[in-house]
Coordinates of C-alpha atoms and ligand atoms in Angstrom, one line a residue:
M1 CA -6.4 -16.5 -10.7
H2 CA -3.1 -15.3 -12.1
Y3 CA -1.5 -14.4 -15.4
F4 CA 1.4 -16.9 -15.5
A5 CA 0.9 -19.6 -18.1
Y6 CA 2.5 -21.6 -20.9
K7 CA 2.3 -20.2 -24.4
G8 CA 3.3 -23.3 -26.4
K9 CA 6.3 -24.6 -24.5
R10 CA 7.4 -21.3 -23.0
F11 CA 6.3 -20.2 -19.6
C12 CA 5.2 -16.6 -19.6
A13 CA 4.3 -13.8 -17.2
E14 CA 1.5 -12.1 -19.0
G15 CA 2.9 -11.6 -22.5
V16 CA 6.5 -11.9 -21.5
A17 CA 8.5 -15.1 -21.9
I18 CA 10.3 -15.9 -18.7
E19 CA 13.3 -17.1 -20.8
K20 CA 13.6 -13.6 -22.1
I21 CA 13.8 -12.2 -18.5
V22 CA 16.3 -14.9 -17.5
K23 CA 18.5 -14.0 -20.5
E24 CA 18.4 -10.3 -19.9
V25 CA 18.2 -10.0 -16.1
G26 CA 19.7 -13.3 -14.9
T27 CA 18.7 -15.6 -12.1
P28 CA 17.5 -15.8 -9.4
V29 CA 14.8 -13.3 -10.1
Y30 CA 11.4 -12.5 -8.7
V31 CA 8.8 -11.8 -11.5
Y32 CA 5.5 -10.2 -10.7
S33 CA 2.4 -9.7 -12.9
E34 CA 0.9 -6.2 -12.7
K35 CA -2.4 -7.4 -14.2
T36 CA -2.7 -10.0 -11.4
L37 CA -2.0 -7.5 -8.7
K38 CA -4.7 -5.3 -10.1
R39 CA -7.1 -8.1 -10.5
H40 CA -6.6 -9.2 -6.9
Y41 CA -7.1 -5.7 -5.5
K42 CA -10.3 -5.3 -7.6
A43 CA -11.7 -8.7 -6.5
F44 CA -11.1 -7.9 -2.8
D45 CA -12.4 -4.3 -3.0
S46 CA -15.5 -5.3 -5.0
A47 CA -16.4 -7.9 -2.5
F48 CA -17.3 -5.0 -0.2
A49 CA -18.7 -2.7 -2.9
K50 CA -21.8 -2.0 -0.9
T51 CA -20.1 -1.1 2.4
R52 CA -17.9 1.8 3.7
R53 CA -14.5 0.3 3.5
M54 CA -10.8 0.9 3.4
I55 CA -8.5 -1.7 1.9
C56 CA -5.1 -1.3 3.6
Y57 CA -2.7 -3.5 1.8
S58 CA -0.3 -5.2 4.2
V59 CA 3.1 -3.9 3.2
K60 CA 5.1 -6.7 4.8
A61 CA 3.9 -9.2 2.3
N62 CA 5.7 -7.5 -0.6
S63 CA 7.1 -4.0 0.0
N64 CA 8.6 -3.1 -3.4
I65 CA 7.6 0.5 -4.1
A66 CA 6.4 -0.5 -7.6
V67 CA 4.0 -3.0 -6.0
L68 CA 2.9 -0.4 -3.4
K69 CA 2.4 2.2 -6.2
T70 CA 0.2 -0.1 -8.2
F71 CA -2.1 -0.5 -5.2
A72 CA -1.9 3.2 -4.2
D73 CA -3.0 4.2 -7.7
M74 CA -6.0 2.0 -7.2
G75 CA -7.0 3.8 -4.0
S76 CA -5.5 1.4 -1.6
G77 CA -4.4 2.4 1.9
F78 CA -1.6 0.6 3.7
D79 CA -1.0 -1.5 6.9
I80 CA 2.5 -0.9 8.1
V81 CA 4.5 -2.3 10.9
S82 CA 7.7 -0.2 11.0
G83 CA 9.1 3.2 10.1
G84 CA 10.7 1.6 7.1
E85 CA 7.4 0.5 5.8
L86 CA 5.9 3.9 6.4
F87 CA 8.8 5.4 4.4
R88 CA 8.2 3.0 1.6
A89 CA 4.5 3.6 1.5
L90 CA 4.9 7.4 1.5
K91 CA 7.5 7.1 -1.2
A92 CA 5.0 5.1 -3.3
G93 CA 2.5 8.0 -3.0
A94 CA 0.3 6.6 -0.3
D95 CA -2.3 8.8 1.3
P96 CA -1.3 8.9 5.0
S97 CA -4.9 9.3 6.1
R98 CA -5.3 5.7 4.8
I99 CA -2.4 4.2 6.7
V100 CA -2.8 2.1 9.9
F101 CA 0.2 1.1 12.0
S102 CA 0.2 -2.4 13.5
G103 CA 2.9 -4.3 15.4
V104 CA 3.8 -5.2 19.0
G105 CA 7.0 -3.3 19.3
K106 CA 6.7 0.2 17.8
R107 CA 9.7 2.3 18.8
P108 CA 9.3 5.9 20.0
D109 CA 11.0 7.3 16.9
E110 CA 8.6 5.2 14.7
I111 CA 5.6 6.5 16.6
E112 CA 6.8 10.1 16.2
Y113 CA 7.4 9.6 12.5
A114 CA 3.9 8.2 12.1
I115 CA 2.2 11.0 14.1
K116 CA 4.1 13.6 12.1
S117 CA 3.1 11.9 8.9
R118 CA -0.6 12.2 10.0
I119 CA -1.5 8.5 9.6
L120 CA -5.1 7.4 10.3
M121 CA -4.4 5.4 13.4
F122 CA -2.2 3.1 15.5
N123 CA -3.4 -0.4 16.2
V124 CA -2.2 -0.6 19.8
E125 CA -1.0 -3.9 21.2
S126 CA -0.3 -3.2 24.8
P127 CA -1.3 -0.8 27.7
Q128 CA 2.3 0.5 27.8
E129 CA 2.3 1.3 24.1
L130 CA -0.9 3.2 24.5
R131 CA 0.7 5.4 27.1
A132 CA 3.8 5.8 25.0
I133 CA 1.7 7.0 22.1
D134 CA -0.2 9.4 24.3
A135 CA 3.0 10.9 25.7
I136 CA 4.7 11.3 22.3
A137 CA 1.5 12.8 20.8
G138 CA 1.4 15.2 23.7
R139 CA 5.0 16.3 23.2
L140 CA 4.2 16.9 19.5
R141 CA 0.9 18.7 20.4
K142 CA -1.0 16.4 18.2
K143 CA -3.8 13.9 18.7
A144 CA -3.1 10.3 17.6
G145 CA -6.0 8.1 16.3
I146 CA -5.9 4.7 18.0
A147 CA -7.6 1.3 17.8
I148 CA -6.8 -1.4 20.3
R149 CA -5.9 -4.7 18.7
V150 CA -7.9 -7.3 20.6
N151 CA -6.9 -10.8 21.0
P152 CA -10.2 -12.7 20.6
N153 CA -8.8 -16.2 21.4
V154 CA -9.9 -17.7 18.2
D155 CA -8.0 -20.6 16.5
P156 CA -7.3 -19.7 12.9
K157 CA -6.3 -23.3 12.1
T158 CA -3.2 -22.4 10.3
H159 CA 0.6 -22.9 10.8
P160 CA 1.5 -22.2 14.5
Y161 CA 4.1 -19.6 13.5
I162 CA 1.5 -17.5 11.7
S163 CA -1.4 -17.9 14.1
T164 CA -1.8 -14.7 16.1
G165 CA -5.2 -14.5 17.8
L166 CA -4.8 -17.1 20.6
K167 CA -4.3 -16.1 24.3
K168 CA -0.8 -17.7 24.2
N169 CA 0.3 -15.4 21.3
K170 CA 2.2 -12.2 21.9
F171 CA -0.3 -10.1 19.9
G172 CA -3.1 -7.8 21.0
I173 CA -4.8 -7.2 24.4
E174 CA -7.4 -9.6 25.8
T175 CA -10.9 -8.3 25.5
E176 CA -11.7 -7.5 29.1
E177 CA -8.5 -5.6 29.5
A178 CA -9.1 -3.8 26.2
V179 CA -12.4 -2.4 27.5
R180 CA -10.6 -1.0 30.6
E181 CA -8.0 0.5 28.4
Y182 CA -10.5 2.2 26.0
V183 CA -12.3 3.6 29.0
H184 CA -9.0 4.8 30.5
A185 CA -8.0 6.4 27.2
K186 CA -11.2 8.2 26.8
A187 CA -11.2 9.6 30.4
R188 CA -7.5 10.2 31.0
L189 CA -5.3 10.2 27.9
K190 CA -5.9 13.5 26.2
N191 CA -3.6 13.0 23.3
V192 CA -5.2 9.9 21.8
A193 CA -8.5 9.6 20.0
P194 CA -9.9 6.0 20.3
M195 CA -11.7 5.6 17.0
G196 CA -11.4 1.9 16.0
V197 CA -11.3 -1.7 17.1
D198 CA -8.8 -4.0 15.5
C199 CA -8.5 -7.7 15.3
H200 CA -6.1 -9.9 13.2
I201 CA -6.1 -13.6 14.0
G202 CA -3.5 -15.1 11.7
S203 CA -2.4 -15.7 8.1
Q204 CA -3.1 -18.2 5.3
I205 CA -6.5 -18.9 6.8
T206 CA -8.4 -21.2 4.4
E207 CA -11.8 -21.5 6.2
I208 CA -14.4 -18.9 6.8
S209 CA -15.4 -19.9 10.4
P210 CA -12.4 -18.4 12.3
F211 CA -13.2 -15.0 10.7
V212 CA -16.9 -15.4 11.6
D213 CA -16.0 -16.3 15.2
A214 CA -13.6 -13.4 15.6
L215 CA -16.1 -11.0 14.1
A216 CA -18.8 -12.1 16.5
K217 CA -16.5 -11.4 19.5
T218 CA -15.4 -8.1 18.1
R219 CA -19.0 -7.1 17.5
A220 CA -19.8 -7.7 21.1
L221 CA -16.9 -5.6 22.2
L222 CA -17.9 -2.8 19.9
S223 CA -21.4 -2.5 21.5
T224 CA -19.8 -2.6 25.0
L225 CA -17.6 0.2 24.0
R226 CA -20.4 2.3 22.5
N227 CA -22.4 1.7 25.7
E228 CA -19.4 3.2 27.5
G229 CA -19.7 6.3 25.3
L230 CA -16.8 5.6 23.0
E231 CA -17.2 6.8 19.4
I232 CA -15.9 3.8 17.4
K233 CA -15.9 4.6 13.7
Y234 CA -13.6 1.9 12.3
L235 CA -13.6 -1.9 12.6
D236 CA -10.3 -3.3 11.4
M237 CA -10.6 -7.0 10.5
G238 CA -6.9 -7.4 9.8
G239 CA -5.7 -9.7 7.0
G240 CA -5.3 -13.4 6.8
L241 CA -7.3 -14.7 3.8
G242 CA -5.4 -17.6 2.4
I243 CA -4.5 -18.6 -1.1
T244 CA -4.0 -21.8 -3.1
Y245 CA -0.4 -23.0 -3.0
D246 CA -1.2 -26.6 -3.6
K247 CA -4.7 -28.1 -3.1
E248 CA -6.0 -25.6 -0.5
E249 CA -9.5 -24.2 -1.3
P250 CA -9.6 -20.9 0.5
P251 CA -12.8 -18.9 0.4
L252 CA -13.0 -16.4 -2.5
P253 CA -12.9 -12.8 -1.5
S254 CA -16.6 -12.6 -2.5
R255 CA -17.5 -15.4 -0.1
Y256 CA -15.4 -13.8 2.7
G257 CA -17.1 -10.5 1.8
Q258 CA -20.5 -12.0 2.2
A259 CA -19.7 -13.4 5.6
V260 CA -18.2 -10.1 6.8
I261 CA -21.1 -8.1 5.5
E262 CA -23.5 -10.5 7.2
G263 CA -21.6 -10.3 10.5
T264 CA -21.4 -6.5 10.5
K265 CA -25.0 -5.7 9.5
G266 CA -26.3 -2.6 11.2
L267 CA -23.0 -1.8 12.9
D268 CA -22.5 1.6 11.2
V269 CA -18.7 1.4 10.9
T270 CA -16.1 1.8 8.2
L271 CA -14.5 -1.6 7.7
I272 CA -10.8 -1.8 7.3
F273 CA -9.0 -4.8 5.8
E274 CA -5.3 -5.5 5.8
P275 CA -4.9 -8.2 3.1
G276 CA -1.3 -9.1 2.2
R277 CA -1.0 -12.6 0.8
A278 CA -4.3 -12.6 -1.0
M279 CA -3.1 -9.5 -3.0
V280 CA 0.4 -10.5 -4.0
G281 CA 1.0 -14.2 -3.3
N282 CA -0.1 -15.7 -6.6
A283 CA 1.0 -12.5 -8.5
G284 CA 4.7 -13.5 -8.2
I285 CA 7.1 -16.3 -9.0
L286 CA 10.8 -16.9 -8.2
V287 CA 12.8 -18.0 -11.2
T288 CA 15.9 -20.0 -10.5
K289 CA 18.4 -21.9 -12.6
A290 CA 19.5 -25.5 -12.1
L291 CA 23.3 -25.5 -11.5
Y292 CA 23.8 -29.2 -11.1
T293 CA 21.9 -32.4 -10.7
K294 CA 23.1 -35.2 -8.4
K295 CA 21.9 -38.7 -7.7
G296 CA 22.5 -40.1 -4.3
S297 CA 21.5 -43.6 -3.2
A298 CA 18.6 -42.2 -1.3
K299 CA 17.6 -39.2 -3.3
N300 CA 17.8 -37.2 -6.5
F301 CA 18.9 -33.6 -6.0
V302 CA 18.4 -30.6 -8.3
I303 CA 20.7 -28.0 -7.0
V304 CA 19.5 -24.5 -8.0
D305 CA 20.8 -21.0 -7.7
A306 CA 18.1 -19.8 -5.3
G307 CA 18.2 -20.7 -1.7
M308 CA 16.5 -20.2 1.7
N309 CA 17.9 -16.7 1.8
D310 CA 15.9 -15.8 -1.3
L311 CA 12.7 -17.7 -0.4
A312 CA 12.6 -18.7 3.3
R313 CA 9.0 -20.1 3.4
P314 CA 9.8 -23.8 2.6
S315 CA 12.6 -24.0 5.2
L316 CA 10.7 -21.9 7.8
Y317 CA 7.2 -23.3 7.6
G318 CA 7.6 -26.4 5.4
S319 CA 5.5 -24.6 2.9
Y320 CA 4.6 -26.0 -0.5
H321 CA 5.4 -24.0 -3.6
A322 CA 4.7 -25.6 -7.0
I323 CA 7.7 -25.8 -9.3
K324 CA 7.3 -25.6 -13.1
P325 CA 9.9 -25.8 -15.9
V326 CA 10.3 -22.5 -17.7
R327 CA 10.5 -24.5 -21.0
L328 CA 8.4 -27.6 -21.3
T329 CA 10.2 -30.8 -22.4
D330 CA 9.1 -34.4 -23.1
R331 CA 11.5 -35.8 -20.4
P332 CA 10.2 -38.3 -17.9
E333 CA 9.3 -37.3 -14.4
I334 CA 11.6 -37.9 -11.4
T335 CA 11.2 -37.5 -7.7
A336 CA 13.8 -35.0 -6.4
D337 CA 14.6 -32.5 -3.7
V338 CA 15.1 -29.1 -5.2
V339 CA 17.8 -27.5 -3.0
G340 CA 19.7 -24.3 -2.8
P341 CA 23.4 -23.4 -2.4
I342 CA 23.2 -22.5 1.3
C343 CA 25.2 -24.5 3.8
E344 CA 22.3 -25.9 5.7
S345 CA 20.3 -29.1 5.3
G346 CA 17.2 -27.0 5.8
D347 CA 17.9 -25.1 2.6
F348 CA 15.3 -26.5 0.2
L349 CA 12.6 -25.2 -2.1
A350 CA 10.9 -28.6 -2.5
K351 CA 11.2 -32.0 -1.0
D352 CA 10.5 -35.4 -2.7
R353 CA 8.8 -33.5 -5.5
L354 CA 7.7 -35.1 -8.8
I355 CA 9.1 -32.9 -11.5
P356 CA 10.2 -33.5 -15.1
E357 CA 13.9 -34.2 -15.3
V358 CA 16.0 -31.1 -15.3
E359 CA 19.3 -30.4 -17.0
P360 CA 21.9 -27.9 -15.7
G361 CA 21.4 -24.5 -17.1
E362 CA 17.6 -24.9 -17.4
S363 CA 15.3 -22.6 -15.4
L364 CA 12.5 -23.4 -13.0
A365 CA 9.6 -21.2 -11.8
V366 CA 8.8 -21.4 -8.1
M367 CA 5.1 -20.5 -8.0
S368 CA 3.1 -18.4 -5.5
A369 CA 6.2 -16.6 -4.3
G370 CA 4.9 -13.0 -4.5
A371 CA 4.0 -12.8 -0.8
Y372 CA 6.7 -13.1 1.9
G373 CA 9.2 -14.0 -0.7
F374 CA 11.5 -11.1 -1.5
S375 CA 10.3 -9.3 1.7
M376 CA 11.7 -12.0 3.9
S377 CA 14.9 -12.6 1.9
S378 CA 18.3 -12.0 3.4
N379 CA 22.0 -11.8 2.6
Y380 CA 22.8 -15.0 4.4
N381 CA 26.0 -16.7 3.1
T382 CA 26.8 -13.2 1.7
R383 CA 24.5 -13.6 -1.3
P384 CA 23.3 -10.5 -3.0
R385 CA 19.6 -10.1 -2.8
V386 CA 18.0 -10.9 -6.2
A387 CA 16.4 -8.7 -8.8
E388 CA 12.7 -8.0 -9.0
V389 CA 10.8 -7.6 -12.3
M390 CA 7.3 -6.4 -13.0
A391 CA 5.7 -7.8 -16.2
S392 CA 2.9 -5.7 -17.7
G393 CA 1.4 -6.8 -21.0
A394 CA 4.1 -7.5 -23.5
S395 CA 6.9 -5.8 -21.6
Y396 CA 8.6 -5.8 -18.3
S397 CA 10.6 -3.4 -16.0
V398 CA 13.3 -4.2 -13.5
I399 CA 11.7 -2.8 -10.3
R400 CA 14.7 -3.7 -8.1
K401 CA 18.2 -4.2 -9.3
R402 CA 20.2 -7.2 -8.2
E403 CA 22.5 -6.3 -5.4
T404 CA 26.2 -6.0 -6.2
L405 CA 29.1 -7.3 -4.2
A406 CA 29.8 -3.7 -3.2
D407 CA 26.3 -3.4 -1.8
L408 CA 27.0 -6.4 0.4
V409 CA 29.7 -4.5 2.4
K410 CA 28.1 -1.1 2.3
G411 CA 28.5 0.7 5.6
E412 CA 31.0 -1.8 7.0
Q413 CA 34.5 -0.8 8.0
V414 CA 37.4 -2.4 9.8
A415 CA 37.2 -1.8 13.5
G416 CA 39.3 1.2 14.5
A417 CA 39.9 2.3 11.0
K418 CA 38.1 5.6 11.6
G419 CA 37.2 7.3 14.8
R420 CA 38.8 4.6 17.1
R421 CA 36.7 4.1 20.2
T422 CA 38.3 4.5 23.6
K423 CA 36.9 3.2 26.8
Ligands
LLP501 N1 -2.3 -7.5 9.5 C1 -1.4 -7.9 10.4 C2 -1.5 -7.2 11.7 C3 -0.5 -8.9 10.2 O1 0.3 -9.3 11.2 C4 -0.5 -9.5 9.0 C5 0.5 -10.6 8.7 C6 -1.3 -9.1 7.9 C7 -2.2 -8.0 8.2 C8 -1.4 -9.7 6.6 O2 -1.7 -11.0 6.6 P1 -2.0 -11.8 5.2 O3 -3.2 -11.2 4.6 O4 -0.8 -11.7 4.4 O5 -2.3 -13.2 5.7 N2 5.7 -14.9 6.7 C9 4.5 -15.7 6.8 C10 3.3 -14.8 7.1 C11 3.3 -13.9 8.2 C12 2.1 -13.0 8.4 C13 2.4 -12.0 9.4 N3 1.3 -11.0 9.6 C14 4.4 -16.5 5.6 O6 5.2 -16.5 4.7 O7 3.4 -17.3 5.5

């Protein structure tokens, strides 16, 4: 459910006509709906109303501080994977005691920053990382909360690039080894406090069974650990709940909640969730303008001003994003590739898509672009990153300015211009 809809012929974000944003802010532009963000957070949180829980929104999905603040104000915690994300979360007013730090390659300086910021816990992904955290915490004379991310070897049945819980994936520690690490941490590593078990199996999961399978395995691990005398207080289920891009029918948060509550009955833990996509995916669109249209002998092309550097998902995963005209017309439909200006054949937003004929200068809305849209965008082809806008009721705010040409060369200098390096 989201608040993007036609009012008459004009496509709107809540009460704001997209055409107005296009006129005032330009294109390409990401537009988010605040009411949708809030609705998604509430739907997820209330699915667990009867349990002890912490929703830790996964910052990587959309890290704009206005988005983070919207969730922080609703009581959300955060799942971070870098010092940069920690900085953003704190800037948005996050409560550090509701922050978990995931990721396979945490650098020493990032670990130190997180310990000093007093985050809740690290989701540890390797034995060496565990020892590194212990050593850094020792140096700082602090105790770091930890969970081990276990790799339950469950197939999430999603795109291979975003499946993470299989033995062949780089993530987490296999269950048997994880038990040994917990026992070692308890007995020998004085500067870490094992307090949780963590498991994240992948993203855009549209069935309930992979979650249930992973939960059963984690549950078994939890009782083994308790038998070993470990005091496990948190069970982090990761993120991964899918959304509808096209015809997918992912479980509603309430259904997911039911399954998790069923699977954790009697466990006496605080549940942690790290949803990203389910919070923001359908709360954002990318608005782009048609520059030219072109008819080849094999294909029709609509060439637009947003490219794979602005929204990488179609090129990277072959993902489907619905495309809607910002103003409805009576024109007939054509089958076309909607492509960007980047010098790569892989630069497309849609392939062989049935859309109403488009004229240059008209705008299109690329739907479901709120998650992994702007956050994965780049300056490839030296293109300024686009503006982001938050619609709220009848008004909107620019929550990130469009980058300028000067921004593009910030920090660069001609070699040898200053402080020439000698061998
Ligand atoms: N927790 C961990 C440890 C993760 O690695 C991720 C996502 C999440 C939570 C949030 O997962 P979500 O609820 O959003 O599924 N760029 C890809 C998705 C990559 C997901 C990476 N990890 C895409 O555009 O589909």
